[in-house]
PDB file of C-alpha atoms in Angstrom:
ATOM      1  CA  UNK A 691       0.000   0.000   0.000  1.00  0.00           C
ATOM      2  CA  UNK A 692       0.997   3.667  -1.173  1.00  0.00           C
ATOM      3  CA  UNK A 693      -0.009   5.693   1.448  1.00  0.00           C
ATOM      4  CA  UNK A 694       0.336   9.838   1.194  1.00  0.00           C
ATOM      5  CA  UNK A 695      -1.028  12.743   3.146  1.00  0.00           C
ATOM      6  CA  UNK A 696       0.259  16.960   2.419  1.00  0.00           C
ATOM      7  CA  UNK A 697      -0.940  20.113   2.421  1.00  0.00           C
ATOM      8  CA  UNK A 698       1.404  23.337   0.922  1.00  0.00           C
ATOM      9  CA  UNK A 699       0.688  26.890   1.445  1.00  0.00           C
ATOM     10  CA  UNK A 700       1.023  28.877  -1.475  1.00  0.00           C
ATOM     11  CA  UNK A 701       2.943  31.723  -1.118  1.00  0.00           C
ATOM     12  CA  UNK A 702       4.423  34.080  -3.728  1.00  0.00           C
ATOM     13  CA  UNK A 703       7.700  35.248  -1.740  1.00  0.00           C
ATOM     14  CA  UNK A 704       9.542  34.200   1.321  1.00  0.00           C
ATOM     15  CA  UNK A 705       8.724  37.473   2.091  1.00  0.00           C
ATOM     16  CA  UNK A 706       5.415  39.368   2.459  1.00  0.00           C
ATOM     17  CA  UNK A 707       4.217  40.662  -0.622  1.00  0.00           C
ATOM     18  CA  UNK A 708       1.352  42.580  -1.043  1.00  0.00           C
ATOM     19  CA  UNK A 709      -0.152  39.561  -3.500  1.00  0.00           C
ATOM     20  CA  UNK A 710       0.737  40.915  -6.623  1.00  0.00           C
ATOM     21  CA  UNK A 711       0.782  37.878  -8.861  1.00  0.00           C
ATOM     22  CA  UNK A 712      -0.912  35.222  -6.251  1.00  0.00           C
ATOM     23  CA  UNK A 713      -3.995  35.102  -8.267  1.00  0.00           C
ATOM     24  CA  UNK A 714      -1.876  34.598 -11.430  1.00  0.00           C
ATOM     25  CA  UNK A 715       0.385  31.513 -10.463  1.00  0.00           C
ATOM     26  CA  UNK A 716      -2.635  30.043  -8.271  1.00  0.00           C
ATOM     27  CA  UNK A 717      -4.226  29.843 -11.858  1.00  0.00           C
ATOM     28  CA  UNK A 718      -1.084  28.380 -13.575  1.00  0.00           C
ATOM     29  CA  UNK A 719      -0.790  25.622 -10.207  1.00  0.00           C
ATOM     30  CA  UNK A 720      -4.191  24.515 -10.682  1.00  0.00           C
ATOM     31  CA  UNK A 721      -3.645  24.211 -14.839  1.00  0.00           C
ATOM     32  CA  UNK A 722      -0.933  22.284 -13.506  1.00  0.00           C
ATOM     33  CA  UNK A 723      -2.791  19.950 -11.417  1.00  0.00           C
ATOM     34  CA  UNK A 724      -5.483  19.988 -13.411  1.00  0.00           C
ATOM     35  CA  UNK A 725      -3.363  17.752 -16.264  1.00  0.00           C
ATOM     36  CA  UNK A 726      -2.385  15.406 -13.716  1.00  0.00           C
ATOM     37  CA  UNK A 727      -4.223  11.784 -13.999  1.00  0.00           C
ATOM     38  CA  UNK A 728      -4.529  11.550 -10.011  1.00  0.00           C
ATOM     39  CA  UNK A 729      -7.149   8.228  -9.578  1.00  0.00           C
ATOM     40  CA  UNK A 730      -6.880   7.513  -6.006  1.00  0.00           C
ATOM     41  CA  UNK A 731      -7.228  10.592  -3.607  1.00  0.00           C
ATOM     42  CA  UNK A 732      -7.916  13.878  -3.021  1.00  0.00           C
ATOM     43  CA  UNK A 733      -5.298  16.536  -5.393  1.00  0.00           C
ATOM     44  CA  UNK A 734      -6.985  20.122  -4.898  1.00  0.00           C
ATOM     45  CA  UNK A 735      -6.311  23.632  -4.782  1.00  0.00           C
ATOM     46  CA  UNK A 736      -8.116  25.689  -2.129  1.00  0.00           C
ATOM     47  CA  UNK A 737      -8.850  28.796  -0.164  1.00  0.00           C
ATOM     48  CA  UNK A 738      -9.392  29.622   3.063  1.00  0.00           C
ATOM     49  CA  UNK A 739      -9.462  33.105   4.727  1.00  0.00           C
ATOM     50  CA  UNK A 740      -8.001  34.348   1.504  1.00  0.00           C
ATOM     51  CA  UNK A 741      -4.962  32.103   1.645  1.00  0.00           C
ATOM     52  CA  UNK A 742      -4.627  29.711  -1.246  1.00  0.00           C
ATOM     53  CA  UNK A 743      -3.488  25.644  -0.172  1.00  0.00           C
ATOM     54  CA  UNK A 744      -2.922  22.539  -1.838  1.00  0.00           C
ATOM     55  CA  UNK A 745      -4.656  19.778  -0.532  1.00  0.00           C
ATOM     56  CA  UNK A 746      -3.081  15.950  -1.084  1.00  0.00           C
ATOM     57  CA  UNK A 747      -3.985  12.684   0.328  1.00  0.00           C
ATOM     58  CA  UNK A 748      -4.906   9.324  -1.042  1.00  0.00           C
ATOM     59  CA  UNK A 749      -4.151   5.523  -0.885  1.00  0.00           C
ATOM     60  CA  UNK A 750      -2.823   3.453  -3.695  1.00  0.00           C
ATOM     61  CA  UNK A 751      -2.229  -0.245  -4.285  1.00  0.00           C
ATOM     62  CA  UNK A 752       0.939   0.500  -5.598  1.00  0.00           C
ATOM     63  CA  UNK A 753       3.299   3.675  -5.786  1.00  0.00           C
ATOM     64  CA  UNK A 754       2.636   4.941  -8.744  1.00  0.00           C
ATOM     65  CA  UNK A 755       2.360   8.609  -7.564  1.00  0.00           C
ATOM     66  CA  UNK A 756       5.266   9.228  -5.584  1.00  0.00           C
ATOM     67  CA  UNK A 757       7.339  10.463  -8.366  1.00  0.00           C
ATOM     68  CA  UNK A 758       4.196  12.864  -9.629  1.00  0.00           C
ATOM     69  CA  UNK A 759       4.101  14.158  -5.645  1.00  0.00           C
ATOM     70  CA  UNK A 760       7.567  14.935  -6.264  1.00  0.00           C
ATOM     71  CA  UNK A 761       7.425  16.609  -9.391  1.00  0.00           C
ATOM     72  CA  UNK A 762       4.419  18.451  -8.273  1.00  0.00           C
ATOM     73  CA  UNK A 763       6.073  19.556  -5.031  1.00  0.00           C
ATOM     74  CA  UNK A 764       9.369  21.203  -6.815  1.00  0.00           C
ATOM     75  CA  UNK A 765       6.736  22.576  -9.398  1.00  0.00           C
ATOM     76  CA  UNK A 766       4.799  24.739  -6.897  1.00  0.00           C
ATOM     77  CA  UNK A 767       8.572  25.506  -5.419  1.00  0.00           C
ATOM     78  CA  UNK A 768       9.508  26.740  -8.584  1.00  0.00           C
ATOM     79  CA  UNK A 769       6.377  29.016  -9.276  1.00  0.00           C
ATOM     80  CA  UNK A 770       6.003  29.977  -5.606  1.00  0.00           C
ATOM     81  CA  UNK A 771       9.185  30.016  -3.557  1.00  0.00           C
ATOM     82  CA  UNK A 772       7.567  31.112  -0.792  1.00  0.00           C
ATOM     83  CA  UNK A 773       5.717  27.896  -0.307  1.00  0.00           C
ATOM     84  CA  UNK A 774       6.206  25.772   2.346  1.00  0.00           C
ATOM     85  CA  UNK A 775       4.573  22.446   3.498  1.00  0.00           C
ATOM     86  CA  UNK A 776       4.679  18.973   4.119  1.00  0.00           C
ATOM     87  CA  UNK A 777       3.914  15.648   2.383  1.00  0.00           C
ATOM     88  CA  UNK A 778       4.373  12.329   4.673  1.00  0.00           C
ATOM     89  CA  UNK A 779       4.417   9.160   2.014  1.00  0.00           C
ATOM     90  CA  UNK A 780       4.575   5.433   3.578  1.00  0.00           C
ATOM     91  CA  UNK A 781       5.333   2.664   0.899  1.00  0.00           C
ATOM     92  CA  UNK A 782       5.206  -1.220   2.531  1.00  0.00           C
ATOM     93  CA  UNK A 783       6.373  -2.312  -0.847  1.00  0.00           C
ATOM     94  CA  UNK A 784       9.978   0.133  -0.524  1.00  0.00           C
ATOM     95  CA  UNK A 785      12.091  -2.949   0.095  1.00  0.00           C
ATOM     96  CA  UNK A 786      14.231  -1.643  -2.458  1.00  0.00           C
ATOM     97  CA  UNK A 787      15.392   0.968  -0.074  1.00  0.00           C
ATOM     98  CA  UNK A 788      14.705  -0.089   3.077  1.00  0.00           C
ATOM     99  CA  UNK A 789      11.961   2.092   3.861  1.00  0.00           C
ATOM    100  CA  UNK A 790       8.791  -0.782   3.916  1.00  0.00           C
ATOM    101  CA  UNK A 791       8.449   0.373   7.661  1.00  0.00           C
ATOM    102  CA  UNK A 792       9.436   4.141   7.783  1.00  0.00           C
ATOM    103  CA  UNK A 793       7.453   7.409   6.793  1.00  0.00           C
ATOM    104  CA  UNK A 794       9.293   9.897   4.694  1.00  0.00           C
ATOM    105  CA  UNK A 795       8.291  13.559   4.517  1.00  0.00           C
ATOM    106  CA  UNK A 796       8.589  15.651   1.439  1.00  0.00           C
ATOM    107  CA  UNK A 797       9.416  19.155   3.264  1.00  0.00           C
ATOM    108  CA  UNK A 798       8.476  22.132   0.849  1.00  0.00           C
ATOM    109  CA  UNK A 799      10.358  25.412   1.924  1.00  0.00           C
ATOM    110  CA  UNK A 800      12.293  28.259   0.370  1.00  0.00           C
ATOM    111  CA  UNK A 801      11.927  27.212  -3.185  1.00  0.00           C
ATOM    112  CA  UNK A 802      13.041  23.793  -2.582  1.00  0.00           C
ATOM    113  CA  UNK A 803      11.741  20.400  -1.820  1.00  0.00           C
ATOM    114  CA  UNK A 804      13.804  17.862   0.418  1.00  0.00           C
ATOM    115  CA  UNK A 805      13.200  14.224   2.179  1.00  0.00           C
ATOM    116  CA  UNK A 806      13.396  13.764   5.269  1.00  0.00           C
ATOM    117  CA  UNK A 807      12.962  10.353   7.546  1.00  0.00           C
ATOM    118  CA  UNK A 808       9.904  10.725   9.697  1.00  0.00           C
ATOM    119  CA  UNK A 809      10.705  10.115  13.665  1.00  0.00           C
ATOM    120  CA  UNK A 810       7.080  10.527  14.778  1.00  0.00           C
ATOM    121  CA  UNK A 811       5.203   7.302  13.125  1.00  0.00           C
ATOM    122  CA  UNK A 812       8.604   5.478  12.403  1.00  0.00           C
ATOM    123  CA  UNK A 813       9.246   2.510  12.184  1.00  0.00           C
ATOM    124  CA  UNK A 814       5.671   2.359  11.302  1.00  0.00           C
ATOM    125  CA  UNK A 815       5.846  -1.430  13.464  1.00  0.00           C
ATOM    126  CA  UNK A 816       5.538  -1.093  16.406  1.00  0.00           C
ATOM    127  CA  UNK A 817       4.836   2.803  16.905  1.00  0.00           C
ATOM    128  CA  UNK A 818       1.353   2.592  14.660  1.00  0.00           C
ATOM    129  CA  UNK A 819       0.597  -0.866  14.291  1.00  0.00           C
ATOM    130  CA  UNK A 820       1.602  -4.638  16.111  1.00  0.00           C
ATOM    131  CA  UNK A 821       3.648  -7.116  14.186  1.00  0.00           C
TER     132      UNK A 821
END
């Protein structure tokens, strides 16, 4: 199971900016995401309180999506780099790497996107679930 939960605020600058192209790249994200063939969760631009958001979170059989969470993350870095957000992802199929009982997090700050190894639901047995 491909398992992945995120939310980014959208920010112009890392500064404050009086939102002088906001509306304008908010547009250009959601093109974005609207091209993306996402099948098993919930992909979504937003607003609350005048404050734009991206909204991701979904289950898959298998991960097929990581790499588009990825690529969407440094996308939204690269048209807003004053974005900033989190994306935990848990594969049980990462055997590859090691990682079939550890959360990662895809941070989202300054323009850039980088993976970290979660400490707060890792290992995934025994702090979430029983062998």
């Amino acid at each position: 199971m491909f398992e992945y939960h995120g939310w980014i605020t959208i920010e112009e600058q890392p500064y404050f900016v009086e939102d002088e192209k906001i509306n304008e790249i908010v547009r250009d994200i959601k093109s974005h995401v609207s091209k993306l063939k996402w099948c098993n969760g919930v992909l979504d631009v937003l607003v609350a309180n005048g404050n734009y958001y991206l909204l991701i979170t979904g289950y898959e059989n298998r991960n097929i999506s990581e790499p588009n969470i990825l690529d969407l993350l440094n996308y939204i870095a690269k048209a807003a780099p004053g974005s900033y957000g989190l994306c935990h992802i848990f594969d049980n199929e990462d055997f590859k790497n090691g990682r079939e009982n550890q959360f990662r997090v895809l941070v989202l700050k300054r323009g850039t996107v980088v993976e970290h190894d979660d400490t707060f639901l890792s290992p995934f047995v025994p702090e979430v679930e029983d062998e």
